[in-house]
mmCIF file of C-alpha atoms and ligand atoms in Angstrom:
data_model
loop_
_atom_site.group_PDB
_atom_site.id
_atom_site.type_symbol
_atom_site.label_atom_id
_atom_site.label_comp_id
_atom_site.label_asym_id
_atom_site.label_seq_id
_atom_site.Cartn_x
_atom_site.Cartn_y
_atom_site.Cartn_z
ATOM 1 C CA MET A 227 80.977 5.305 -154.939
ATOM 2 C CA LYS A 228 79.734 3.765 -152.039
ATOM 3 C CA LEU A 229 76.793 4.965 -151.304
ATOM 4 C CA PRO A 230 75.913 5.329 -147.279
ATOM 5 C CA SER A 231 73.347 2.762 -146.320
ATOM 6 C CA ARG A 232 70.725 3.976 -144.516
ATOM 7 C CA SER A 233 70.874 3.858 -140.727
ATOM 8 C CA LYS A 234 68.850 1.332 -138.668
ATOM 9 C CA SER A 235 65.626 2.761 -137.631
ATOM 10 C CA TYR A 236 65.563 3.811 -133.454
ATOM 11 C CA MET A 237 62.424 2.459 -131.896
ATOM 12 C CA ILE A 238 61.427 2.527 -128.527
ATOM 13 C CA PRO A 239 58.966 -0.093 -127.531
ATOM 14 C CA GLU A 240 56.220 1.537 -125.657
ATOM 15 C CA TYR A 241 54.154 -0.488 -122.990
ATOM 16 C CA SER A 242 51.197 0.119 -121.051
ATOM 17 C CA LEU A 243 50.145 -0.425 -117.709
ATOM 18 C CA THR A 244 47.034 -1.580 -118.090
ATOM 19 C CA GLY A 245 47.120 -3.197 -121.738
ATOM 20 C CA ASP A 246 50.451 -5.039 -121.441
ATOM 21 C CA LEU A 247 51.556 -5.415 -117.527
ATOM 22 C CA LEU A 248 47.956 -6.179 -116.320
ATOM 23 C CA SER A 249 47.516 -8.425 -119.727
ATOM 24 C CA PHE A 250 50.706 -10.142 -119.653
ATOM 25 C CA LEU A 251 50.152 -10.723 -115.941
ATOM 26 C CA THR A 252 47.053 -12.578 -116.474
ATOM 27 C CA CYS A 253 48.603 -15.047 -119.228
ATOM 28 C CA ASN A 254 51.620 -14.388 -121.266
ATOM 29 C CA LEU A 255 50.184 -16.687 -124.129
ATOM 30 C CA GLN A 256 46.718 -15.435 -124.090
ATOM 31 C CA TYR A 257 48.552 -11.448 -124.071
ATOM 32 C CA ARG A 258 50.595 -12.709 -126.807
ATOM 33 C CA TYR A 259 47.440 -13.546 -128.955
ATOM 34 C CA GLN A 260 45.683 -10.775 -128.379
ATOM 35 C CA ASN A 261 48.144 -7.830 -127.849
ATOM 36 C CA LYS A 262 50.809 -8.616 -129.914
ATOM 37 C CA GLY A 263 48.660 -10.363 -132.270
ATOM 38 C CA THR A 264 46.084 -8.064 -132.397
ATOM 39 C CA LEU A 265 43.390 -10.742 -132.112
ATOM 40 C CA PRO A 266 40.316 -9.099 -130.035
ATOM 41 C CA PRO A 267 38.722 -11.616 -127.545
ATOM 42 C CA SER A 268 35.352 -13.070 -129.392
ATOM 43 C CA LYS A 269 33.284 -12.265 -126.062
ATOM 44 C CA PRO A 270 34.681 -9.563 -124.757
ATOM 45 C CA VAL A 271 32.287 -8.718 -121.774
ATOM 46 C CA GLN A 272 34.897 -7.718 -119.068
ATOM 47 C CA ARG A 273 36.539 -5.186 -121.603
ATOM 48 C CA TRP A 274 33.036 -4.140 -122.715
ATOM 49 C CA PHE A 275 31.755 -3.357 -118.823
ATOM 50 C CA GLY A 276 35.247 -1.578 -118.088
ATOM 51 C CA GLU A 277 35.058 0.385 -120.773
ATOM 52 C CA PHE A 278 31.291 1.068 -120.142
ATOM 53 C CA ILE A 279 31.442 2.468 -116.544
ATOM 54 C CA HIS A 280 35.002 4.337 -117.612
ATOM 55 C CA GLY A 281 33.076 6.214 -120.500
ATOM 56 C CA VAL A 282 29.767 6.592 -118.561
ATOM 57 C CA LEU A 283 31.673 8.081 -115.202
ATOM 58 C CA GLU A 284 33.759 10.584 -117.649
ATOM 59 C CA GLU A 285 30.833 12.153 -119.349
ATOM 60 C CA ALA A 286 28.698 12.223 -116.287
ATOM 61 C CA TYR A 287 31.332 14.128 -114.560
ATOM 62 C CA LEU A 288 31.395 16.662 -117.718
ATOM 63 C CA GLU A 289 27.632 16.832 -117.717
ATOM 64 C CA TRP A 290 28.052 17.721 -113.856
ATOM 65 C CA ASP A 291 30.976 20.133 -114.570
ATOM 66 C CA LEU A 292 28.546 22.354 -117.080
ATOM 67 C CA HIS A 293 25.219 22.095 -115.536
ATOM 68 C CA ASN A 294 25.876 21.508 -111.868
ATOM 69 C CA LYS A 295 23.080 19.277 -111.990
ATOM 70 C CA GLN A 296 21.797 18.169 -108.298
ATOM 71 C CA PHE A 297 22.224 14.552 -107.281
ATOM 72 C CA PRO A 298 20.479 11.963 -107.181
ATOM 73 C CA TRP A 299 20.269 11.340 -110.785
ATOM 74 C CA ASP A 300 16.998 9.827 -112.564
ATOM 75 C CA TRP A 301 18.338 6.692 -113.950
ATOM 76 C CA LYS A 302 15.878 7.172 -116.853
ATOM 77 C CA THR A 303 16.063 10.715 -117.617
ATOM 78 C CA ASP A 304 19.519 11.726 -116.740
ATOM 79 C CA ILE A 305 21.554 8.460 -116.896
ATOM 80 C CA ARG A 306 20.069 6.684 -119.518
ATOM 81 C CA PRO A 307 20.821 8.996 -122.422
ATOM 82 C CA ILE A 308 24.828 8.905 -121.144
ATOM 83 C CA GLU A 309 24.759 5.096 -121.199
ATOM 84 C CA ASP A 310 23.083 5.114 -124.926
ATOM 85 C CA MET A 311 26.306 7.131 -126.081
ATOM 86 C CA ILE A 312 28.539 5.114 -124.796
ATOM 87 C CA ASP A 313 27.125 2.124 -125.955
ATOM 88 C CA VAL A 314 27.265 3.372 -129.447
ATOM 89 C CA ARG A 315 30.890 4.436 -129.115
ATOM 90 C CA LEU A 316 31.558 1.122 -127.815
ATOM 91 C CA GLN A 317 29.818 -0.620 -130.746
ATOM 92 C CA VAL A 318 31.572 1.419 -133.498
ATOM 93 C CA GLU A 319 35.021 -0.361 -131.613
ATOM 94 C CA GLY A 320 33.432 -3.469 -131.762
ATOM 95 C CA LEU A 321 32.561 -4.242 -128.089
ATOM 96 C CA TYR A 322 29.024 -5.441 -127.421
ATOM 97 C CA PRO A 323 27.958 -6.745 -123.957
ATOM 98 C CA HIS A 324 27.170 -9.888 -123.421
ATOM 99 C CA ASP A 325 23.115 -10.080 -122.848
ATOM 100 C CA GLU A 326 22.691 -12.696 -119.927
ATOM 101 C CA ASP A 327 25.898 -11.449 -118.110
ATOM 102 C CA LEU A 328 24.132 -7.780 -118.235
ATOM 103 C CA PHE A 329 20.672 -8.602 -117.253
ATOM 104 C CA TYR A 330 20.161 -6.719 -114.038
ATOM 105 C CA SER A 331 19.848 -9.898 -112.133
ATOM 106 C CA LEU A 332 16.443 -10.870 -110.798
ATOM 107 C CA LEU A 333 18.797 -11.521 -107.659
ATOM 108 C CA ASN A 334 18.517 -7.557 -107.149
ATOM 109 C CA SER A 335 14.741 -6.785 -108.392
ATOM 110 C CA ASP A 336 11.198 -7.499 -107.190
ATOM 111 C CA LEU A 337 10.587 -8.508 -110.678
ATOM 112 C CA THR A 338 9.855 -12.019 -112.027
ATOM 113 C CA ILE A 339 11.735 -12.917 -115.420
ATOM 114 C CA ASP A 340 8.091 -12.817 -117.258
ATOM 115 C CA GLU A 341 8.079 -9.243 -116.344
ATOM 116 C CA LEU A 342 11.538 -8.306 -118.045
ATOM 117 C CA ASN A 343 11.990 -7.047 -121.153
ATOM 118 C CA GLU A 344 15.046 -5.809 -123.182
ATOM 119 C CA HIS A 345 13.728 -2.178 -123.131
ATOM 120 C CA ASP A 346 12.305 -1.210 -119.742
ATOM 121 C CA HIS A 347 14.338 -3.079 -117.364
ATOM 122 C CA LYS A 348 17.943 -2.061 -115.938
ATOM 123 C CA LYS A 349 20.544 -4.567 -116.690
ATOM 124 C CA LEU A 350 23.397 -5.049 -114.548
ATOM 125 C CA ALA A 351 25.645 -2.580 -116.066
ATOM 126 C CA SER A 352 22.925 0.265 -115.784
ATOM 127 C CA ALA A 353 22.331 -0.417 -112.416
ATOM 128 C CA ARG A 354 26.288 -0.339 -111.405
ATOM 129 C CA ALA A 355 26.181 3.074 -113.229
ATOM 130 C CA GLU A 356 23.773 4.557 -111.710
ATOM 131 C CA LYS A 357 24.958 3.734 -108.204
ATOM 132 C CA ALA A 358 28.313 4.514 -109.241
ATOM 133 C CA ILE A 359 27.416 8.126 -110.137
ATOM 134 C CA ASN A 360 24.849 8.454 -107.039
ATOM 135 C CA ILE A 361 26.696 6.838 -104.358
ATOM 136 C CA TRP A 362 30.259 8.495 -105.667
ATOM 137 C CA GLY A 363 29.562 11.194 -107.704
ATOM 138 C CA PRO A 364 28.607 13.635 -105.300
ATOM 139 C CA HIS A 365 32.014 13.113 -103.373
ATOM 140 C CA LEU A 366 34.069 12.287 -106.339
ATOM 141 C CA PHE A 367 32.974 14.996 -109.009
ATOM 142 C CA PRO A 368 33.951 17.895 -107.007
ATOM 143 C CA LEU A 369 37.376 16.814 -105.990
ATOM 144 C CA ILE A 370 38.211 16.176 -109.782
ATOM 145 C CA ASP A 371 40.993 18.191 -111.509
ATOM 146 C CA SER A 372 41.721 16.291 -114.504
ATOM 147 C CA SER A 373 39.991 13.284 -115.973
ATOM 148 C CA GLU A 374 41.525 10.545 -118.531
ATOM 149 C CA LEU A 375 45.287 12.072 -117.674
ATOM 150 C CA LEU A 376 47.841 10.385 -120.143
ATOM 151 C CA ILE A 377 50.919 10.106 -118.573
ATOM 152 C CA LYS A 378 54.002 8.681 -120.208
ATOM 153 C CA GLY A 379 57.735 8.108 -118.763
ATOM 154 C CA ILE A 380 60.896 6.335 -120.015
ATOM 155 C CA ARG A 381 62.989 3.868 -118.000
ATOM 156 C CA GLN A 382 66.380 1.789 -119.176
ATOM 157 C CA MET A 383 66.068 -1.670 -120.965
ATOM 158 C CA PRO A 384 65.929 -4.074 -118.274
ATOM 159 C CA ASN A 385 68.940 -6.516 -118.890
ATOM 160 C CA TYR A 386 70.373 -4.627 -122.221
ATOM 161 C CA GLU A 387 72.221 -6.286 -124.567
ATOM 162 C CA GLU A 388 73.900 -4.784 -127.776
ATOM 163 C CA ASN A 389 72.476 -6.510 -130.889
ATOM 164 C CA VAL A 390 70.302 -8.756 -128.686
ATOM 165 C CA SER A 391 68.053 -5.872 -127.002
ATOM 166 C CA ARG A 392 65.487 -4.288 -129.261
ATOM 167 C CA SER A 393 66.322 -1.018 -127.821
ATOM 168 C CA ASN A 394 68.156 0.789 -124.811
ATOM 169 C CA TYR A 395 65.402 2.166 -123.614
ATOM 170 C CA TYR A 396 61.605 1.485 -123.198
ATOM 171 C CA GLY A 397 58.792 3.694 -122.837
ATOM 172 C CA ILE A 398 55.687 3.139 -120.198
ATOM 173 C CA ASN A 399 52.539 4.807 -120.193
ATOM 174 C CA GLY A 400 49.258 4.875 -118.493
ATOM 175 C CA VAL A 401 45.817 6.811 -118.581
ATOM 176 C CA VAL A 402 44.533 8.033 -114.809
ATOM 177 C CA ASP A 403 41.525 8.126 -114.764
ATOM 178 C CA VAL A 404 41.025 10.972 -112.251
ATOM 179 C CA LEU A 405 43.425 13.376 -111.009
ATOM 180 C CA SER A 406 42.370 15.318 -107.996
ATOM 181 C CA SER A 407 44.453 18.250 -106.161
ATOM 182 C CA ILE A 408 43.358 18.584 -102.288
ATOM 183 C CA LYS A 409 44.866 21.377 -100.388
ATOM 184 C CA ILE A 410 44.954 20.108 -97.013
ATOM 185 C CA ASN A 411 45.060 21.824 -93.675
ATOM 186 C CA LYS A 412 45.435 20.356 -90.465
ATOM 187 C CA ASN A 413 41.668 19.716 -90.675
ATOM 188 C CA MET A 414 41.305 18.464 -93.854
ATOM 189 C CA ASN A 415 39.183 21.089 -95.204
ATOM 190 C CA GLN A 416 39.411 21.987 -98.784
ATOM 191 C CA SER A 417 38.447 25.783 -99.627
ATOM 192 C CA ASN A 418 36.171 24.067 -102.496
ATOM 193 C CA LEU A 419 34.861 21.504 -100.197
ATOM 194 C CA ASP A 420 33.785 24.093 -97.065
ATOM 195 C CA ASN A 421 30.538 22.789 -95.463
ATOM 196 C CA TYR A 422 30.778 19.657 -97.795
ATOM 197 C CA ASN A 423 30.583 16.512 -96.418
ATOM 198 C CA ASN A 424 32.705 14.448 -98.256
ATOM 199 C CA LYS A 425 32.660 10.518 -98.034
ATOM 200 C CA ILE A 426 36.354 9.946 -100.047
ATOM 201 C CA ILE A 427 37.740 12.372 -97.540
ATOM 202 C CA GLU A 428 36.081 10.879 -94.348
ATOM 203 C CA PHE A 429 37.994 7.254 -96.102
ATOM 204 C CA LEU A 430 40.863 8.893 -96.197
ATOM 205 C CA LYS A 431 40.974 10.572 -93.036
ATOM 206 C CA LYS A 432 40.318 6.737 -91.440
ATOM 207 C CA ASP A 433 43.576 5.520 -93.250
ATOM 208 C CA SER A 434 46.091 5.663 -90.445
ATOM 209 C CA ARG A 435 49.204 6.320 -92.916
ATOM 210 C CA PHE A 436 47.149 8.914 -94.663
ATOM 211 C CA SER A 437 46.418 10.949 -91.184
ATOM 212 C CA ARG A 438 50.235 10.417 -90.205
ATOM 213 C CA GLN A 439 51.059 11.904 -93.330
ATOM 214 C CA ILE A 440 48.643 15.145 -92.796
ATOM 215 C CA ALA A 441 49.828 15.552 -89.130
ATOM 216 C CA GLU A 442 53.402 15.474 -90.986
ATOM 217 C CA SER A 443 52.838 18.371 -93.550
ATOM 218 C CA GLY A 444 52.698 22.117 -93.339
ATOM 219 C CA ASP A 445 49.490 23.867 -93.566
ATOM 220 C CA GLY A 446 48.006 24.543 -96.903
ATOM 221 C CA ASP A 447 50.435 22.127 -98.954
ATOM 222 C CA GLU A 448 48.979 20.907 -102.245
ATOM 223 C CA TYR A 449 48.974 17.339 -102.858
ATOM 224 C CA GLU A 450 47.222 15.330 -105.645
ATOM 225 C CA ILE A 451 45.457 11.997 -105.304
ATOM 226 C CA ILE A 452 45.434 9.269 -108.177
ATOM 227 C CA ILE A 453 42.163 7.567 -108.712
ATOM 228 C CA ASP A 454 41.022 4.768 -110.785
ATOM 229 C CA TYR A 455 37.958 2.641 -111.479
ATOM 230 C CA LYS A 456 37.851 -0.894 -111.761
ATOM 231 C CA GLY A 457 34.535 -2.589 -113.334
ATOM 232 C CA MET A 458 34.776 -5.587 -110.938
ATOM 233 C CA LYS A 459 34.542 -6.800 -107.419
ATOM 234 C CA ARG A 460 37.185 -6.378 -104.685
ATOM 235 C CA PRO A 461 39.972 -8.918 -105.368
ATOM 236 C CA PRO A 462 40.750 -11.024 -102.523
ATOM 237 C CA VAL A 463 44.382 -10.208 -100.947
ATOM 238 C CA LYS A 464 45.868 -13.571 -101.386
ATOM 239 C CA SER A 465 45.518 -15.017 -104.882
ATOM 240 C CA ASN A 466 47.151 -17.924 -106.849
ATOM 241 C CA LYS A 467 50.922 -17.418 -107.633
ATOM 242 C CA ILE A 468 50.188 -16.439 -111.401
ATOM 243 C CA ASN A 469 48.262 -13.537 -110.867
ATOM 244 C CA ASN A 470 47.545 -11.802 -107.960
ATOM 245 C CA PRO A 471 45.178 -8.577 -108.842
ATOM 246 C CA TRP A 472 45.475 -7.111 -105.550
ATOM 247 C CA GLU A 473 49.065 -6.635 -105.766
ATOM 248 C CA ASN A 474 48.765 -5.578 -109.645
ATOM 249 C CA HIS A 475 46.372 -2.814 -108.692
ATOM 250 C CA LYS A 476 48.344 -1.399 -106.055
ATOM 251 C CA GLN A 477 51.370 -1.610 -108.423
ATOM 252 C CA GLN A 478 49.636 0.226 -111.429
ATOM 253 C CA ILE A 479 48.839 3.072 -108.863
ATOM 254 C CA LEU A 480 52.424 3.116 -107.431
ATOM 255 C CA THR A 481 53.594 3.384 -111.172
ATOM 256 C CA TYR A 482 51.085 5.741 -112.055
ATOM 257 C CA SER A 483 52.834 8.018 -109.345
ATOM 258 C CA TRP A 484 56.356 7.467 -110.320
ATOM 259 C CA LEU A 485 55.262 8.795 -113.878
ATOM 260 C CA ARG A 486 53.272 11.445 -112.421
ATOM 261 C CA SER A 487 55.864 12.811 -110.566
ATOM 262 C CA GLN A 488 57.984 12.752 -113.726
ATOM 263 C CA GLN A 489 55.399 15.706 -115.196
ATOM 264 C CA GLU A 490 56.690 19.234 -114.790
ATOM 265 C CA ASN A 491 53.280 20.670 -113.238
ATOM 266 C CA SER A 492 52.981 17.537 -110.490
ATOM 267 C CA LYS A 493 52.299 18.157 -107.099
ATOM 268 C CA PRO A 494 53.480 15.518 -104.139
ATOM 269 C CA ILE A 495 50.911 12.462 -104.427
ATOM 270 C CA PHE A 496 49.749 11.549 -101.164
ATOM 271 C CA ALA A 497 47.355 8.619 -102.093
ATOM 272 C CA GLY A 498 45.719 6.447 -104.666
ATOM 273 C CA ILE A 499 42.275 5.662 -104.759
ATOM 274 C CA ILE A 500 40.587 2.464 -106.331
ATOM 275 C CA PHE A 501 36.720 2.029 -106.700
ATOM 276 C CA TYR A 502 35.807 -1.392 -107.404
ATOM 277 C CA LEU A 503 32.345 -0.494 -108.670
ATOM 278 C CA ASN A 504 30.487 -4.336 -108.981
ATOM 279 C CA GLU A 505 30.828 -3.717 -105.191
ATOM 280 C CA LEU A 506 28.126 -1.444 -105.175
ATOM 281 C CA VAL A 507 25.642 -4.256 -107.248
ATOM 282 C CA PRO A 508 27.267 -7.566 -106.578
ATOM 283 C CA SER A 509 26.343 -10.198 -109.487
ATOM 284 C CA LYS A 510 25.396 -13.881 -107.800
ATOM 285 C CA GLU A 511 28.981 -14.620 -109.084
ATOM 286 C CA ASP A 512 30.540 -11.805 -107.153
ATOM 287 C CA LEU A 513 28.524 -12.881 -104.111
ATOM 288 C CA LEU A 514 29.732 -16.340 -104.100
ATOM 289 C CA LEU A 515 33.528 -15.335 -104.781
ATOM 290 C CA ILE A 516 32.942 -12.895 -101.317
ATOM 291 C CA GLN A 517 31.567 -15.650 -99.475
ATOM 292 C CA GLU A 518 34.327 -18.049 -100.380
ATOM 293 C CA GLU A 519 36.610 -15.413 -99.919
ATOM 294 C CA ILE A 520 35.248 -14.369 -96.189
ATOM 295 C CA SER A 521 35.117 -17.995 -94.968
ATOM 296 C CA HIS A 522 38.863 -18.571 -96.221
ATOM 297 C CA ASP A 523 40.021 -15.706 -94.968
ATOM 298 C CA LEU A 524 41.728 -14.099 -97.771
ATOM 299 C CA THR A 525 39.981 -10.420 -97.173
ATOM 300 C CA ASP A 526 42.023 -7.533 -97.044
ATOM 301 C CA ASP A 527 42.472 -5.564 -93.565
ATOM 302 C CA GLY A 528 41.106 -2.462 -95.150
ATOM 303 C CA ILE A 529 38.122 -3.118 -94.113
ATOM 304 C CA ASP A 530 37.360 -3.781 -90.513
ATOM 305 C CA TYR A 531 34.678 -6.503 -90.719
ATOM 306 C CA SER A 532 33.499 -6.976 -87.249
ATOM 307 C CA GLN A 533 31.898 -3.080 -88.175
ATOM 308 C CA TYR A 534 29.709 -5.045 -90.391
ATOM 309 C CA ALA A 535 28.891 -8.362 -88.917
ATOM 310 C CA ASP A 536 25.134 -8.483 -89.845
ATOM 311 C CA ASP A 537 26.280 -8.089 -93.605
ATOM 312 C CA VAL A 538 28.598 -11.044 -93.148
ATOM 313 C CA GLU A 539 26.248 -12.821 -91.638
ATOM 314 C CA LEU A 540 23.627 -12.048 -94.483
ATOM 315 C CA ILE A 541 26.561 -13.331 -97.135
ATOM 316 C CA MET A 542 27.499 -16.243 -95.437
ATOM 317 C CA ASN A 543 23.729 -17.601 -94.956
ATOM 318 C CA TRP A 544 22.315 -16.934 -98.321
ATOM 319 C CA LYS A 545 22.200 -19.789 -101.074
ATOM 320 C CA GLU A 546 22.610 -19.321 -104.598
ATOM 321 C CA ASP A 547 19.019 -19.855 -105.486
ATOM 322 C CA ASP A 548 18.037 -17.244 -102.884
ATOM 323 C CA LYS A 549 16.931 -13.318 -103.898
ATOM 324 C CA ALA A 550 20.240 -11.157 -103.183
ATOM 325 C CA PRO A 551 21.059 -10.344 -99.596
ATOM 326 C CA ASN A 552 19.789 -7.116 -98.502
ATOM 327 C CA LEU A 553 23.434 -5.623 -97.689
ATOM 328 C CA SER A 554 23.751 -2.263 -95.982
ATOM 329 C CA GLU A 555 24.651 0.717 -97.753
ATOM 330 C CA GLU A 556 27.543 1.381 -95.632
ATOM 331 C CA PHE A 557 29.047 -2.295 -96.684
ATOM 332 C CA LYS A 558 28.808 -1.911 -100.328
ATOM 333 C CA ILE A 559 30.520 1.618 -100.141
ATOM 334 C CA ALA A 560 33.404 -0.114 -98.215
ATOM 335 C CA ARG A 561 33.812 -2.549 -100.133
ATOM 336 C CA SER A 562 34.228 -0.560 -103.249
ATOM 337 C CA ILE A 563 36.851 1.975 -102.126
ATOM 338 C CA ARG A 564 40.252 1.006 -101.718
ATOM 339 C CA ILE A 565 42.716 3.276 -100.350
ATOM 340 C CA ILE A 566 46.775 2.876 -101.480
ATOM 341 C CA ASN A 567 49.681 4.603 -99.663
ATOM 342 C CA ILE A 568 51.885 6.452 -101.661
ATOM 343 C CA ASP A 569 55.490 5.293 -100.526
ATOM 344 C CA GLU A 570 58.957 5.502 -102.462
ATOM 345 C CA ASN A 571 60.289 2.133 -101.392
ATOM 346 C CA GLU A 572 56.949 0.537 -102.591
ATOM 347 C CA ILE A 573 57.241 3.045 -105.662
ATOM 348 C CA GLY A 574 60.796 1.412 -106.264
ATOM 349 C CA ASP A 575 59.717 -2.315 -106.156
ATOM 350 C CA SER A 576 56.456 -1.675 -108.533
ATOM 351 C CA LEU A 577 58.985 -0.486 -110.958
ATOM 352 C CA ASP A 578 61.490 -2.958 -110.675
ATOM 353 C CA LYS A 579 58.269 -5.208 -110.941
ATOM 354 C CA PHE A 580 57.447 -3.084 -113.979
ATOM 355 C CA ASP A 581 60.916 -3.733 -115.637
ATOM 356 C CA ASN A 582 60.788 -7.556 -114.849
ATOM 357 C CA VAL A 583 57.598 -7.736 -117.055
ATOM 358 C CA VAL A 584 58.541 -5.945 -119.799
ATOM 359 C CA PHE A 585 61.972 -7.826 -119.547
ATOM 360 C CA ASN A 586 60.126 -11.161 -120.007
ATOM 361 C CA ILE A 587 58.185 -9.928 -122.745
ATOM 362 C CA GLU A 588 60.834 -8.419 -124.391
ATOM 363 C CA SER A 589 62.423 -11.936 -124.225
ATOM 364 C CA SER A 590 59.514 -13.823 -125.271
ATOM 365 C CA LEU A 591 59.528 -11.490 -128.229
ATOM 366 C CA ILE A 592 63.008 -11.942 -129.492
ATOM 367 C CA LYS A 593 62.651 -15.861 -128.790
ATOM 368 C CA GLU A 594 59.716 -15.542 -131.614
ATOM 369 C CA ILE A 595 61.425 -13.231 -133.945
ATOM 370 C CA LYS A 596 64.608 -15.770 -133.760
ATOM 371 C CA GLY A 597 62.239 -18.470 -135.040
ATOM 372 C CA CYS A 598 60.816 -19.981 -132.170
ATOM 373 C CA LYS A 599 56.935 -21.131 -132.001
ATOM 374 C CA ILE A 600 55.010 -18.952 -130.359
ATOM 375 C CA GLN A 601 53.635 -21.670 -128.056
ATOM 376 C CA ASP A 602 57.133 -22.049 -126.905
ATOM 377 C CA ALA A 603 58.294 -19.027 -126.422
ATOM 378 C CA TRP A 604 55.610 -17.306 -124.375
ATOM 379 C CA ALA A 605 54.327 -19.299 -120.823
ATOM 380 C CA ALA A 606 50.895 -20.540 -121.091
ATOM 381 C CA GLU A 607 49.451 -20.202 -117.318
ATOM 382 C CA SER A 608 46.367 -18.526 -115.892
ATOM 383 C CA ASP A 609 43.692 -19.060 -113.227
ATOM 384 C CA GLU A 610 40.605 -21.204 -113.853
ATOM 385 C CA ARG A 611 38.257 -18.669 -114.533
ATOM 386 C CA THR A 612 40.677 -17.008 -117.392
ATOM 387 C CA CYS A 613 41.240 -19.938 -118.742
ATOM 388 C CA SER A 614 37.634 -21.337 -119.289
ATOM 389 C CA ALA A 615 36.784 -18.017 -120.928
ATOM 390 C CA CYS A 616 39.961 -17.921 -122.943
ATOM 391 C CA ASP A 617 39.362 -17.765 -126.726
ATOM 392 C CA PHE A 618 42.474 -19.759 -127.226
ATOM 393 C CA LYS A 619 42.045 -22.866 -124.763
ATOM 394 C CA THR A 620 41.225 -25.370 -127.901
ATOM 395 C CA PHE A 621 44.960 -25.092 -129.146
ATOM 396 C CA CYS A 622 46.254 -23.825 -125.958
ATOM 397 C CA LYS A 623 49.594 -26.228 -125.025
ATOM 398 C CA ASN A 624 48.200 -26.066 -121.142
ATOM 399 C CA ASN A 625 47.036 -29.511 -120.829
ATOM 400 C CA SER A 626 45.158 -29.061 -117.739
ATOM 401 C CA VAL A 627 42.727 -26.872 -119.353
ATOM 402 C CA LYS A 628 41.429 -29.176 -122.010
ATOM 403 C CA SER A 629 41.379 -32.086 -119.711
ATOM 404 C CA LYS A 630 38.655 -29.678 -117.178
ATOM 405 C CA ASP A 631 36.418 -29.128 -120.382
ATOM 406 C CA ILE A 632 36.039 -32.872 -120.967
ATOM 407 C CA LYS A 633 32.516 -33.979 -119.647
ATOM 408 C CA ILE A 634 32.396 -37.431 -119.571
ATOM 409 C CA PRO A 635 28.910 -38.732 -119.862
HETATM 410 S S1 SF4 B 1854 43.611 -21.373 -121.949
HETATM 411 FE FE1 SF4 B 1854 44.566 -20.562 -119.817
HETATM 412 S S2 SF4 B 1854 46.549 -20.790 -120.093
HETATM 413 FE FE2 SF4 B 1854 45.933 -21.150 -122.383
HETATM 414 S S3 SF4 B 1854 46.095 -19.101 -123.564
HETATM 415 FE FE3 SF4 B 1854 43.838 -19.054 -122.253
HETATM 416 S S4 SF4 B 1854 44.309 -18.186 -120.433
HETATM 417 FE FE4 SF4 B 1854 46.501 -18.824 -121.133
#
């Protein structure tokens, strides 16, 4: 008697918006080593700060929701205990801050180097957490409907080929930092925001496309807004061809909005908001990049820089060894918030791009499964900053990386 053989297991590959899409676009080969090879980076500072600020804001919101604690919060008594809790949580995951990068730079302080020590000064991460909570918390927390919301969807595998492709579908997932539900009337007064001067609503109202949508919507209609935090500075509008964070972040929000629209309880999504939290306390490196972007006209048109002529002048006249320029709070706030319009055509384009990324990942994986060497199956291309911090640069086939590191005395 012939025993029936077990059917092949059916597996749908799952891709995440941040872990896969953004990571693969940063560098295909680095993504392969870090994600598919599950090799964590040796100095995951960027990841530490991203996780830290997300964790702190999430806990701060829960604390506010529970006790309705009034702003501003005191760093030592209200915020530091939350930071400690998140730091311990991250240590359990093997994530540690990189001390020299996280010192609350002398740039932003009246202290001298001798006055600083490990315990009684605020580090850069803390300074940003404090500003994020005290500047955006009073406006953001009352708008939160749910936080850390996992959203999932399924799509057809791009260019599916029987017996070649791993599956005919792929899963797509993401975690929305904050989902906000707003009932809008023509005056933009939300019932729970009556008499509340909400800065986020003010920024939304200033956006021309958003205002048009309000004009076209009916009184009392309910909409959702997707909000994402980034532990980084506002990216330039143009970037090198390999990796363009400005576009990638927009694509992430548009894809989130498609995923959210697939869920049963969703309402129409009106807009996305990204908070670039480093802008609230820019580091020396951030300031140098902002200077470069302003001088090369790489800033986006979401900010009217003519309104901030004094701040622009301070930045352009600032020298690396000077103390931090005394930028206005308004300028830092304006640079820390980005409104993304949700447009059906653009959602379609973003999904096509996601399909394309999945197709490229799958193609590289299949090449590797068929015996191709890792470095031949995955493209090694990235920008100079990513390469110089990359753990794999010593054996990476991207020769330009190595030649940059060789210093001839
Ligand atoms: S050195 Fe650069 S090109 Fe090579 S793997 Fe790292 S990020 Fe990619």
